[in-house]
């Protein structure tokens, strides 16, 4: 079955949703490409810098980034090498293990992040025109799909509530044991600094 076959695509809402999501993925790629070209960088170099800026050192390693973006370690290493040469990123030796290092942005790198991270703004502006109830419905569906894809191994890394050891469900109410508060659909996260993988 192919959702690109228009007869198949147009015969079910599910197939049209898949085709629509695929179309949206191109929009994000295009928006990122436009920013990347402006700065003489590749999309993955920008993605790495944005990720490093917002995540803690133990996640800012070549191995973790490779899993995060579903690319190979040599691809991450090549991107990091160029970012180092451009003095946008530096390697910091891990005090606990001299063979390991994590990545850290230079001031110039932070400036580039600041100037490029708004590549998603056209989508944000669109969503701001949708009601809170519609956004919540959409978020419940999208976050649920992400969690399921992670459990199937399609998305390798994520830090979502439903996979966190602090998450529980009681009487159909979601709860975060760390924040000690109930979680409405709108509160569910797909990336949380306090995430700790459930065992
Ligand atoms: S710690 Fe973060 S990821 Fe875990 S349940 Fe609480 S809010 Fe969700």
mmCIF file of C-alpha atoms and ligand atoms in Angstrom, residues 159-161 164 166-167 176 178-179 183 189 192 194-195, ligand 1:
data_model
loop_
_atom_site.group_PDB
_atom_site.id
_atom_site.type_symbol
_atom_site.label_atom_id
_atom_site.label_comp_id
_atom_site.label_asym_id
_atom_site.label_seq_id
_atom_site.Cartn_x
_atom_site.Cartn_y
_atom_site.Cartn_z
ATOM 1 C CA UNK A 159 12.382 12.198 26.673
ATOM 2 C CA UNK A 160 8.583 12.052 26.919
ATOM 3 C CA UNK A 161 6.396 11.871 30.023
ATOM 4 C CA UNK A 164 9.470 8.543 32.254
ATOM 5 C CA UNK A 166 8.158 9.777 37.322
ATOM 6 C CA UNK A 167 4.996 9.317 35.218
ATOM 7 C CA UNK A 176 4.256 13.513 37.514
ATOM 8 C CA UNK A 178 8.747 14.593 40.469
ATOM 9 C CA UNK A 179 6.750 17.773 39.975
ATOM 10 C CA UNK A 183 -0.619 16.414 34.061
ATOM 11 C CA UNK A 189 6.153 16.853 27.350
ATOM 12 C CA UNK A 192 11.968 17.328 29.605
ATOM 13 C CA UNK A 194 14.030 16.014 34.397
ATOM 14 C CA UNK A 195 13.150 12.991 32.265
HETATM 15 S S1 LIG B 1 9.808 14.492 35.087
HETATM 16 FE FE1 LIG B 1 9.330 15.524 33.154
HETATM 17 S S2 LIG B 1 9.123 13.844 31.658
HETATM 18 FE FE2 LIG B 1 8.992 12.933 33.708
HETATM 19 S S3 LIG B 1 6.794 12.815 34.089
HETATM 20 FE FE3 LIG B 1 7.581 14.694 35.015
HETATM 21 S S4 LIG B 1 7.237 16.282 33.453
HETATM 22 FE FE4 LIG B 1 7.071 14.307 32.437
#
